[in-house]
């Protein structure tokens, strides 16, 4: 990305500019904005909706249409609640949460930065006017360099909230503390002990709000794939190894939604559950199980002797290539191979694909080797067999699974951050100006081509421009713009990330001689270079680049 020389843009400043452009140009809006918004929920505007559709369509195409061994599923969001018991979400899908005793603000306990200072303790307080006493102990942390009165002020507010009009603090003592996470980093007030908070949104199916009718909005799309494994297998004529792909909404009542859309309460996932033979079956069938190549990146076509490790490496590489194909180059991504002690109890290996966001390098997708955990759990809890009879291997088994699981909204945010660029350019009058340009890969760009008649009051130009629009629009998203100076129109499309602009001018309609008649200028967003091409060649030039 080229930033103006000598002016490195700070990450927070860059993020602010991105958020502002997203609102201004209709990529992302705060949900329910006219009512003050709702934390953790976002809406995609006209450009954002197109970007999102393109991303999902490209994932779907690469996963299902371009492969023989993956089929799709589109399952309901609310499912039988027993599914979440079997999957472990009812018991373990929870974050430790603490509340500020003064403001009631809620934090994730594991996200509190350790602090050092002097902890002040009080045994209670007494109202100086009424003589009423509150015996509840309280504590506040005094950060280094702050006057002791500021800790006492916090305590006074605490006891005022408990009904004392003029509290006199009782039994004060102090203690030096280091790296404590027991205090609110914003005001120093004591936090509650951590309590586990389940992240699933709960509702009720039917007219009675009883526990028997409790249901959950799915916190991941994956479980629907596991519970429909047998139906898909029987109807799709697939054989293990094969996969089931799904794109859909997921909901998590995150304690601290943050970093714009990065951690939301409603989001979309693109998940693949790829079912493979257990290693013992591969060994029995092939004599041995292949190990990962030195490069760690096995490529197509998959081989019969691949065990879980090679399949896992294969999917990591496939996913990296897909990100590259939509404009996230390898240097913008990182792979994080979870350490043994970090792995979920059922996972044999998990790799996170991270993107270097302006606010830090963070997860876009997790690729987990989950063994036979999920299908076994559903077999146990439902009493229905999840076994597969493998004719080639003459063996019966519960398939193992490799799960590449990506978040649509996080990817959109990564694409937007990656595309955002500012550069200094000189306009037609020789004046320097800053051009804001969204350098989306043409495959994901919301609008592929801007169509511009040079002048809106020349019917011959307009007629030709509309004809070009009608020629291209069955094949790609086009935007017709005849308002304002041509330079302004180009800038508007640069900000929308439109990779190509087609201008219909007097040459096009033959006013400057027959040799240029039927040609237009094709402008390239990134280089701003223009070339003269025939209208009849436009489709064959543009289509391969935007598909
Ligand atoms: N089935 C496995 C699973 O759900 P996960 O790591 O919890 O794994 C997968 O989620 C992906 O879903 C993440 O890598 C992320 O892209 C996306 N995701 C998870 N929680 C999210 C949230 N609160 N907001 C936006 N995206 C989220």
PDB file of N, CA and C in Angstrom, residues 421-510:
ATOM      1  N   UNK A 421      -6.455   2.589   0.487  1.00  0.00           N
ATOM      2  CA  UNK A 421      -5.178   3.240   0.175  1.00  0.00           C
ATOM      3  C   UNK A 421      -5.418   4.728  -0.097  1.00  0.00           C
ATOM      4  N   UNK A 422      -4.401   5.489   0.230  1.00  0.00           N
ATOM      5  CA  UNK A 422      -4.423   6.920  -0.096  1.00  0.00           C
ATOM      6  C   UNK A 422      -3.147   7.211  -0.859  1.00  0.00           C
ATOM      7  N   UNK A 423      -3.252   7.972  -1.937  1.00  0.00           N
ATOM      8  CA  UNK A 423      -2.019   8.355  -2.633  1.00  0.00           C
ATOM      9  C   UNK A 423      -2.159   9.778  -3.151  1.00  0.00           C
ATOM     10  N   UNK A 424      -1.017  10.419  -3.278  1.00  0.00           N
ATOM     11  CA  UNK A 424      -1.038  11.793  -3.760  1.00  0.00           C
ATOM     12  C   UNK A 424      -1.001  11.769  -5.282  1.00  0.00           C
ATOM     13  N   UNK A 425      -1.947  12.448  -5.899  1.00  0.00           N
ATOM     14  CA  UNK A 425      -1.964  12.507  -7.370  1.00  0.00           C
ATOM     15  C   UNK A 425      -2.125  13.962  -7.787  1.00  0.00           C
ATOM     16  N   UNK A 426      -1.854  14.211  -9.058  1.00  0.00           N
ATOM     17  CA  UNK A 426      -1.990  15.578  -9.584  1.00  0.00           C
ATOM     18  C   UNK A 426      -3.204  15.590 -10.501  1.00  0.00           C
ATOM     19  N   UNK A 427      -4.129  16.527 -10.262  1.00  0.00           N
ATOM     20  CA  UNK A 427      -5.349  16.544 -11.091  1.00  0.00           C
ATOM     21  C   UNK A 427      -5.095  17.224 -12.438  1.00  0.00           C
ATOM     22  N   UNK A 428      -6.181  17.305 -13.261  1.00  0.00           N
ATOM     23  CA  UNK A 428      -6.035  17.854 -14.628  1.00  0.00           C
ATOM     24  C   UNK A 428      -5.451  19.266 -14.628  1.00  0.00           C
ATOM     25  N   UNK A 429      -5.741  20.008 -13.532  1.00  0.00           N
ATOM     26  CA  UNK A 429      -5.246  21.395 -13.490  1.00  0.00           C
ATOM     27  C   UNK A 429      -3.862  21.490 -12.849  1.00  0.00           C
ATOM     28  N   UNK A 430      -3.228  20.354 -12.618  1.00  0.00           N
ATOM     29  CA  UNK A 430      -1.875  20.351 -12.061  1.00  0.00           C
ATOM     30  C   UNK A 430      -1.848  20.482 -10.549  1.00  0.00           C
ATOM     31  N   UNK A 431      -3.017  20.398  -9.916  1.00  0.00           N
ATOM     32  CA  UNK A 431      -3.071  20.549  -8.458  1.00  0.00           C
ATOM     33  C   UNK A 431      -2.928  19.176  -7.774  1.00  0.00           C
ATOM     34  N   UNK A 432      -2.071  19.169  -6.723  1.00  0.00           N
ATOM     35  CA  UNK A 432      -1.881  17.894  -6.011  1.00  0.00           C
ATOM     36  C   UNK A 432      -3.089  17.629  -5.116  1.00  0.00           C
ATOM     37  N   UNK A 433      -3.539  16.392  -5.098  1.00  0.00           N
ATOM     38  CA  UNK A 433      -4.643  16.029  -4.204  1.00  0.00           C
ATOM     39  C   UNK A 433      -4.454  14.590  -3.733  1.00  0.00           C
ATOM     40  N   UNK A 434      -5.137  14.261  -2.653  1.00  0.00           N
ATOM     41  CA  UNK A 434      -5.032  12.891  -2.147  1.00  0.00           C
ATOM     42  C   UNK A 434      -6.169  12.071  -2.743  1.00  0.00           C
ATOM     43  N   UNK A 435      -5.782  10.975  -3.380  1.00  0.00           N
ATOM     44  CA  UNK A 435      -6.796  10.080  -3.952  1.00  0.00           C
ATOM     45  C   UNK A 435      -7.009   8.933  -2.970  1.00  0.00           C
ATOM     46  N   UNK A 436      -8.252   8.732  -2.548  1.00  0.00           N
ATOM     47  CA  UNK A 436      -8.575   7.563  -1.733  1.00  0.00           C
ATOM     48  C   UNK A 436      -9.079   6.491  -2.683  1.00  0.00           C
ATOM     49  N   UNK A 437      -8.435   5.333  -2.592  1.00  0.00           N
ATOM     50  CA  UNK A 437      -8.789   4.279  -3.538  1.00  0.00           C
ATOM     51  C   UNK A 437      -8.881   2.947  -2.806  1.00  0.00           C
ATOM     52  N   UNK A 438      -9.953   2.219  -3.083  1.00  0.00           N
ATOM     53  CA  UNK A 438     -10.123   0.880  -2.514  1.00  0.00           C
ATOM     54  C   UNK A 438      -9.630  -0.103  -3.571  1.00  0.00           C
ATOM     55  N   UNK A 439      -8.468  -0.703  -3.279  1.00  0.00           N
ATOM     56  CA  UNK A 439      -7.847  -1.569  -4.298  1.00  0.00           C
ATOM     57  C   UNK A 439      -8.332  -3.014  -4.144  1.00  0.00           C
ATOM     58  N   UNK A 440      -9.640  -3.205  -4.257  1.00  0.00           N
ATOM     59  CA  UNK A 440     -10.175  -4.570  -4.182  1.00  0.00           C
ATOM     60  C   UNK A 440      -9.717  -5.392  -5.377  1.00  0.00           C
ATOM     61  N   UNK A 441      -9.502  -6.679  -5.147  1.00  0.00           N
ATOM     62  CA  UNK A 441      -9.285  -7.575  -6.284  1.00  0.00           C
ATOM     63  C   UNK A 441     -10.558  -7.526  -7.136  1.00  0.00           C
ATOM     64  N   UNK A 442     -10.425  -7.484  -8.479  1.00  0.00           N
ATOM     65  CA  UNK A 442     -11.639  -7.398  -9.311  1.00  0.00           C
ATOM     66  C   UNK A 442     -12.667  -8.493  -9.008  1.00  0.00           C
ATOM     67  N   UNK A 443     -12.206  -9.670  -8.550  1.00  0.00           N
ATOM     68  CA  UNK A 443     -13.171 -10.745  -8.259  1.00  0.00           C
ATOM     69  C   UNK A 443     -14.124 -10.372  -7.133  1.00  0.00           C
ATOM     70  N   UNK A 444     -13.636  -9.628  -6.131  1.00  0.00           N
ATOM     71  CA  UNK A 444     -14.516  -9.320  -4.996  1.00  0.00           C
ATOM     72  C   UNK A 444     -15.127  -7.919  -5.090  1.00  0.00           C
ATOM     73  N   UNK A 445     -14.582  -7.075  -5.954  1.00  0.00           N
ATOM     74  CA  UNK A 445     -15.035  -5.676  -6.025  1.00  0.00           C
ATOM     75  C   UNK A 445     -16.559  -5.626  -6.166  1.00  0.00           C
ATOM     76  N   UNK A 446     -17.224  -4.754  -5.380  1.00  0.00           N
ATOM     77  CA  UNK A 446     -18.698  -4.701  -5.429  1.00  0.00           C
ATOM     78  C   UNK A 446     -19.210  -4.327  -6.809  1.00  0.00           C
ATOM     79  N   UNK A 447     -18.577  -3.316  -7.432  1.00  0.00           N
ATOM     80  CA  UNK A 447     -18.948  -2.920  -8.792  1.00  0.00           C
ATOM     81  C   UNK A 447     -17.724  -3.208  -9.655  1.00  0.00           C
ATOM     82  N   UNK A 448     -17.953  -3.811 -10.806  1.00  0.00           N
ATOM     83  CA  UNK A 448     -16.807  -4.186 -11.640  1.00  0.00           C
ATOM     84  C   UNK A 448     -16.425  -3.060 -12.609  1.00  0.00           C
ATOM     85  N   UNK A 449     -17.439  -2.398 -13.177  1.00  0.00           N
ATOM     86  CA  UNK A 449     -17.157  -1.376 -14.190  1.00  0.00           C
ATOM     87  C   UNK A 449     -18.056  -0.160 -13.996  1.00  0.00           C
ATOM     88  N   UNK A 450     -17.451   1.015 -14.062  1.00  0.00           N
ATOM     89  CA  UNK A 450     -18.230   2.252 -14.128  1.00  0.00           C
ATOM     90  C   UNK A 450     -18.401   2.627 -15.590  1.00  0.00           C
ATOM     91  N   UNK A 451     -19.605   3.039 -15.968  1.00  0.00           N
ATOM     92  CA  UNK A 451     -19.869   3.412 -17.364  1.00  0.00           C
ATOM     93  C   UNK A 451     -20.161   4.906 -17.382  1.00  0.00           C
ATOM     94  N   UNK A 452     -19.375   5.639 -18.167  1.00  0.00           N
ATOM     95  CA  UNK A 452     -19.480   7.103 -18.122  1.00  0.00           C
ATOM     96  C   UNK A 452     -19.645   7.704 -19.522  1.00  0.00           C
ATOM     97  N   UNK A 453     -20.812   8.265 -19.835  1.00  0.00           N
ATOM     98  CA  UNK A 453     -20.881   9.086 -21.060  1.00  0.00           C
ATOM     99  C   UNK A 453     -20.145  10.393 -20.758  1.00  0.00           C
ATOM    100  N   UNK A 454     -19.301  10.848 -21.656  1.00  0.00           N
ATOM    101  CA  UNK A 454     -18.485  12.032 -21.362  1.00  0.00           C
ATOM    102  C   UNK A 454     -19.361  13.222 -20.960  1.00  0.00           C
ATOM    103  N   UNK A 455     -20.481  13.403 -21.700  1.00  0.00           N
ATOM    104  CA  UNK A 455     -21.416  14.489 -21.367  1.00  0.00           C
ATOM    105  C   UNK A 455     -22.829  13.911 -21.301  1.00  0.00           C
ATOM    106  N   UNK A 456     -23.584  14.362 -20.296  1.00  0.00           N
ATOM    107  CA  UNK A 456     -24.932  13.807 -20.149  1.00  0.00           C
ATOM    108  C   UNK A 456     -25.948  14.466 -21.072  1.00  0.00           C
ATOM    109  N   UNK A 457     -25.562  15.640 -21.670  1.00  0.00           N
ATOM    110  CA  UNK A 457     -26.540  16.351 -22.503  1.00  0.00           C
ATOM    111  C   UNK A 457     -26.314  16.108 -23.997  1.00  0.00           C
ATOM    112  N   UNK A 458     -25.560  15.068 -24.322  1.00  0.00           N
ATOM    113  CA  UNK A 458     -25.371  14.710 -25.744  1.00  0.00           C
ATOM    114  C   UNK A 458     -26.037  13.355 -25.984  1.00  0.00           C
ATOM    115  N   UNK A 459     -27.244  13.375 -26.563  1.00  0.00           N
ATOM    116  CA  UNK A 459     -28.014  12.130 -26.686  1.00  0.00           C
ATOM    117  C   UNK A 459     -27.242  10.988 -27.348  1.00  0.00           C
ATOM    118  N   UNK A 460     -26.383  11.302 -28.322  1.00  0.00           N
ATOM    119  CA  UNK A 460     -25.662  10.211 -29.004  1.00  0.00           C
ATOM    120  C   UNK A 460     -24.696   9.516 -28.037  1.00  0.00           C
ATOM    121  N   UNK A 461     -24.064  10.312 -27.150  1.00  0.00           N
ATOM    122  CA  UNK A 461     -23.140   9.728 -26.156  1.00  0.00           C
ATOM    123  C   UNK A 461     -23.920   8.886 -25.146  1.00  0.00           C
ATOM    124  N   UNK A 462     -25.044   9.437 -24.689  1.00  0.00           N
ATOM    125  CA  UNK A 462     -25.857   8.748 -23.686  1.00  0.00           C
ATOM    126  C   UNK A 462     -26.384   7.427 -24.252  1.00  0.00           C
ATOM    127  N   UNK A 463     -26.867   7.502 -25.480  1.00  0.00           N
ATOM    128  CA  UNK A 463     -27.426   6.295 -26.105  1.00  0.00           C
ATOM    129  C   UNK A 463     -26.373   5.187 -26.199  1.00  0.00           C
ATOM    130  N   UNK A 464     -25.170   5.576 -26.597  1.00  0.00           N
ATOM    131  CA  UNK A 464     -24.081   4.594 -26.743  1.00  0.00           C
ATOM    132  C   UNK A 464     -23.684   4.043 -25.367  1.00  0.00           C
ATOM    133  N   UNK A 465     -23.616   4.952 -24.374  1.00  0.00           N
ATOM    134  CA  UNK A 465     -23.215   4.522 -23.025  1.00  0.00           C
ATOM    135  C   UNK A 465     -24.231   3.536 -22.453  1.00  0.00           C
ATOM    136  N   UNK A 466     -25.515   3.813 -22.697  1.00  0.00           N
ATOM    137  CA  UNK A 466     -26.540   2.882 -22.195  1.00  0.00           C
ATOM    138  C   UNK A 466     -26.436   1.530 -22.897  1.00  0.00           C
ATOM    139  N   UNK A 467     -26.051   1.584 -24.172  1.00  0.00           N
ATOM    140  CA  UNK A 467     -25.896   0.319 -24.916  1.00  0.00           C
ATOM    141  C   UNK A 467     -24.723  -0.484 -24.336  1.00  0.00           C
ATOM    142  N   UNK A 468     -23.630   0.214 -23.971  1.00  0.00           N
ATOM    143  CA  UNK A 468     -22.480  -0.482 -23.366  1.00  0.00           C
ATOM    144  C   UNK A 468     -22.892  -1.071 -22.013  1.00  0.00           C
ATOM    145  N   UNK A 469     -23.629  -0.279 -21.232  1.00  0.00           N
ATOM    146  CA  UNK A 469     -24.123  -0.770 -19.943  1.00  0.00           C
ATOM    147  C   UNK A 469     -24.938  -2.063 -20.138  1.00  0.00           C
ATOM    148  N   UNK A 470     -25.855  -2.026 -21.131  1.00  0.00           N
ATOM    149  CA  UNK A 470     -26.722  -3.186 -21.337  1.00  0.00           C
ATOM    150  C   UNK A 470     -25.957  -4.394 -21.873  1.00  0.00           C
ATOM    151  N   UNK A 471     -24.851  -4.106 -22.570  1.00  0.00           N
ATOM    152  CA  UNK A 471     -24.021  -5.198 -23.089  1.00  0.00           C
ATOM    153  C   UNK A 471     -23.319  -5.941 -21.934  1.00  0.00           C
ATOM    154  N   UNK A 472     -22.851  -5.150 -20.940  1.00  0.00           N
ATOM    155  CA  UNK A 472     -22.036  -5.751 -19.870  1.00  0.00           C
ATOM    156  C   UNK A 472     -22.858  -6.278 -18.694  1.00  0.00           C
ATOM    157  N   UNK A 473     -23.999  -5.657 -18.412  1.00  0.00           N
ATOM    158  CA  UNK A 473     -24.615  -5.964 -17.129  1.00  0.00           C
ATOM    159  C   UNK A 473     -25.210  -7.352 -16.928  1.00  0.00           C
ATOM    160  N   UNK A 474     -25.515  -8.094 -17.993  1.00  0.00           N
ATOM    161  CA  UNK A 474     -25.905  -9.481 -17.686  1.00  0.00           C
ATOM    162  C   UNK A 474     -24.736 -10.292 -17.112  1.00  0.00           C
ATOM    163  N   UNK A 475     -23.522  -9.824 -17.279  1.00  0.00           N
ATOM    164  CA  UNK A 475     -22.339 -10.614 -16.905  1.00  0.00           C
ATOM    165  C   UNK A 475     -21.621 -10.109 -15.659  1.00  0.00           C
ATOM    166  N   UNK A 476     -21.840  -8.849 -15.295  1.00  0.00           N
ATOM    167  CA  UNK A 476     -21.116  -8.293 -14.144  1.00  0.00           C
ATOM    168  C   UNK A 476     -21.867  -7.076 -13.619  1.00  0.00           C
ATOM    169  N   UNK A 477     -21.519  -6.697 -12.385  1.00  0.00           N
ATOM    170  CA  UNK A 477     -22.186  -5.552 -11.772  1.00  0.00           C
ATOM    171  C   UNK A 477     -21.586  -4.257 -12.340  1.00  0.00           C
ATOM    172  N   UNK A 478     -22.426  -3.454 -12.992  1.00  0.00           N
ATOM    173  CA  UNK A 478     -21.926  -2.199 -13.579  1.00  0.00           C
ATOM    174  C   UNK A 478     -22.618  -1.022 -12.891  1.00  0.00           C
ATOM    175  N   UNK A 479     -22.009   0.154 -13.001  1.00  0.00           N
ATOM    176  CA  UNK A 479     -22.629   1.342 -12.416  1.00  0.00           C
ATOM    177  C   UNK A 479     -22.570   2.453 -13.454  1.00  0.00           C
ATOM    178  N   UNK A 480     -23.738   2.966 -13.798  1.00  0.00           N
ATOM    179  CA  UNK A 480     -23.831   4.011 -14.810  1.00  0.00           C
ATOM    180  C   UNK A 480     -23.822   5.355 -14.106  1.00  0.00           C
ATOM    181  N   UNK A 481     -22.904   6.228 -14.498  1.00  0.00           N
ATOM    182  CA  UNK A 481     -22.818   7.523 -13.811  1.00  0.00           C
ATOM    183  C   UNK A 481     -22.577   8.619 -14.847  1.00  0.00           C
ATOM    184  N   UNK A 482     -23.541   9.545 -14.929  1.00  0.00           N
ATOM    185  CA  UNK A 482     -23.374  10.643 -15.895  1.00  0.00           C
ATOM    186  C   UNK A 482     -23.319  11.997 -15.190  1.00  0.00           C
ATOM    187  N   UNK A 483     -23.160  11.980 -13.852  1.00  0.00           N
ATOM    188  CA  UNK A 483     -23.267  13.241 -13.102  1.00  0.00           C
ATOM    189  C   UNK A 483     -21.906  13.831 -12.756  1.00  0.00           C
ATOM    190  N   UNK A 484     -21.670  15.070 -13.205  1.00  0.00           N
ATOM    191  CA  UNK A 484     -20.455  15.797 -12.797  1.00  0.00           C
ATOM    192  C   UNK A 484     -19.296  15.581 -13.753  1.00  0.00           C
ATOM    193  N   UNK A 485     -18.187  16.246 -13.424  1.00  0.00           N
ATOM    194  CA  UNK A 485     -16.991  16.165 -14.269  1.00  0.00           C
ATOM    195  C   UNK A 485     -16.472  14.732 -14.262  1.00  0.00           C
ATOM    196  N   UNK A 486     -15.848  14.348 -15.365  1.00  0.00           N
ATOM    197  CA  UNK A 486     -15.410  12.948 -15.489  1.00  0.00           C
ATOM    198  C   UNK A 486     -14.398  12.583 -14.392  1.00  0.00           C
ATOM    199  N   UNK A 487     -13.524  13.555 -14.040  1.00  0.00           N
ATOM    200  CA  UNK A 487     -12.539  13.298 -12.977  1.00  0.00           C
ATOM    201  C   UNK A 487     -13.208  12.953 -11.647  1.00  0.00           C
ATOM    202  N   UNK A 488     -14.278  13.672 -11.337  1.00  0.00           N
ATOM    203  CA  UNK A 488     -15.018  13.411 -10.084  1.00  0.00           C
ATOM    204  C   UNK A 488     -15.651  12.017 -10.116  1.00  0.00           C
ATOM    205  N   UNK A 489     -16.157  11.673 -11.298  1.00  0.00           N
ATOM    206  CA  UNK A 489     -16.803  10.367 -11.429  1.00  0.00           C
ATOM    207  C   UNK A 489     -15.773   9.236 -11.229  1.00  0.00           C
ATOM    208  N   UNK A 490     -14.574   9.449 -11.786  1.00  0.00           N
ATOM    209  CA  UNK A 490     -13.517   8.444 -11.574  1.00  0.00           C
ATOM    210  C   UNK A 490     -13.211   8.311 -10.092  1.00  0.00           C
ATOM    211  N   UNK A 491     -13.108   9.454  -9.386  1.00  0.00           N
ATOM    212  CA  UNK A 491     -12.758   9.426  -7.953  1.00  0.00           C
ATOM    213  C   UNK A 491     -13.819   8.693  -7.131  1.00  0.00           C
ATOM    214  N   UNK A 492     -15.092   8.933  -7.522  1.00  0.00           N
ATOM    215  CA  UNK A 492     -16.171   8.256  -6.784  1.00  0.00           C
ATOM    216  C   UNK A 492     -16.047   6.735  -6.923  1.00  0.00           C
ATOM    217  N   UNK A 493     -15.712   6.297  -8.134  1.00  0.00           N
ATOM    218  CA  UNK A 493     -15.578   4.850  -8.338  1.00  0.00           C
ATOM    219  C   UNK A 493     -14.287   4.317  -7.706  1.00  0.00           C
ATOM    220  N   UNK A 494     -13.247   5.157  -7.628  1.00  0.00           N
ATOM    221  CA  UNK A 494     -12.014   4.729  -6.928  1.00  0.00           C
ATOM    222  C   UNK A 494     -12.340   4.413  -5.483  1.00  0.00           C
ATOM    223  N   UNK A 495     -13.148   5.264  -4.871  1.00  0.00           N
ATOM    224  CA  UNK A 495     -13.520   5.063  -3.452  1.00  0.00           C
ATOM    225  C   UNK A 495     -14.421   3.847  -3.265  1.00  0.00           C
ATOM    226  N   UNK A 496     -15.176   3.524  -4.305  1.00  0.00           N
ATOM    227  CA  UNK A 496     -16.038   2.334  -4.214  1.00  0.00           C
ATOM    228  C   UNK A 496     -15.241   1.068  -4.537  1.00  0.00           C
ATOM    229  N   UNK A 497     -14.044   1.255  -5.081  1.00  0.00           N
ATOM    230  CA  UNK A 497     -13.189   0.107  -5.389  1.00  0.00           C
ATOM    231  C   UNK A 497     -13.466  -0.507  -6.748  1.00  0.00           C
ATOM    232  N   UNK A 498     -14.093   0.259  -7.648  1.00  0.00           N
ATOM    233  CA  UNK A 498     -14.445  -0.262  -8.978  1.00  0.00           C
ATOM    234  C   UNK A 498     -13.180  -0.357  -9.843  1.00  0.00           C
ATOM    235  N   UNK A 499     -12.805  -1.571 -10.264  1.00  0.00           N
ATOM    236  CA  UNK A 499     -11.496  -1.717 -10.915  1.00  0.00           C
ATOM    237  C   UNK A 499     -11.413  -1.139 -12.331  1.00  0.00           C
ATOM    238  N   UNK A 500     -12.567  -1.003 -13.014  1.00  0.00           N
ATOM    239  CA  UNK A 500     -12.520  -0.522 -14.398  1.00  0.00           C
ATOM    240  C   UNK A 500     -13.534   0.599 -14.631  1.00  0.00           C
ATOM    241  N   UNK A 501     -13.150   1.519 -15.526  1.00  0.00           N
ATOM    242  CA  UNK A 501     -14.070   2.574 -15.932  1.00  0.00           C
ATOM    243  C   UNK A 501     -14.087   2.635 -17.453  1.00  0.00           C
ATOM    244  N   UNK A 502     -15.283   2.746 -18.015  1.00  0.00           N
ATOM    245  CA  UNK A 502     -15.404   2.833 -19.476  1.00  0.00           C
ATOM    246  C   UNK A 502     -16.018   4.181 -19.811  1.00  0.00           C
ATOM    247  N   UNK A 503     -15.298   4.978 -20.593  1.00  0.00           N
ATOM    248  CA  UNK A 503     -15.812   6.296 -20.965  1.00  0.00           C
ATOM    249  C   UNK A 503     -16.172   6.317 -22.453  1.00  0.00           C
ATOM    250  N   UNK A 504     -17.390   6.808 -22.674  1.00  0.00           N
ATOM    251  CA  UNK A 504     -17.913   6.903 -24.044  1.00  0.00           C
ATOM    252  C   UNK A 504     -17.761   8.370 -24.445  1.00  0.00           C
ATOM    253  N   UNK A 505     -16.927   8.622 -25.474  1.00  0.00           N
ATOM    254  CA  UNK A 505     -16.644  10.013 -25.830  1.00  0.00           C
ATOM    255  C   UNK A 505     -16.952  10.257 -27.311  1.00  0.00           C
ATOM    256  N   UNK A 506     -16.471  11.392 -27.815  1.00  0.00           N
ATOM    257  CA  UNK A 506     -16.822  11.739 -29.196  1.00  0.00           C
ATOM    258  C   UNK A 506     -16.152  10.820 -30.205  1.00  0.00           C
ATOM    259  N   UNK A 507     -14.989  10.244 -29.830  1.00  0.00           N
ATOM    260  CA  UNK A 507     -14.353   9.256 -30.713  1.00  0.00           C
ATOM    261  C   UNK A 507     -15.279   8.053 -30.879  1.00  0.00           C
ATOM    262  N   UNK A 508     -15.918   7.654 -29.776  1.00  0.00           N
ATOM    263  CA  UNK A 508     -16.785   6.461 -29.788  1.00  0.00           C
ATOM    264  C   UNK A 508     -17.886   6.582 -30.841  1.00  0.00           C
ATOM    265  N   UNK A 509     -18.435   7.802 -30.936  1.00  0.00           N
ATOM    266  CA  UNK A 509     -19.573   7.947 -31.864  1.00  0.00           C
ATOM    267  C   UNK A 509     -19.119   8.438 -33.252  1.00  0.00           C
ATOM    268  N   UNK A 510     -17.796   8.367 -33.483  1.00  0.00           N
ATOM    269  CA  UNK A 510     -17.270   8.630 -34.817  1.00  0.00           C
ATOM    270  C   UNK A 510     -17.136  10.089 -35.184  1.00  0.00           C
TER     271      UNK A 510
END
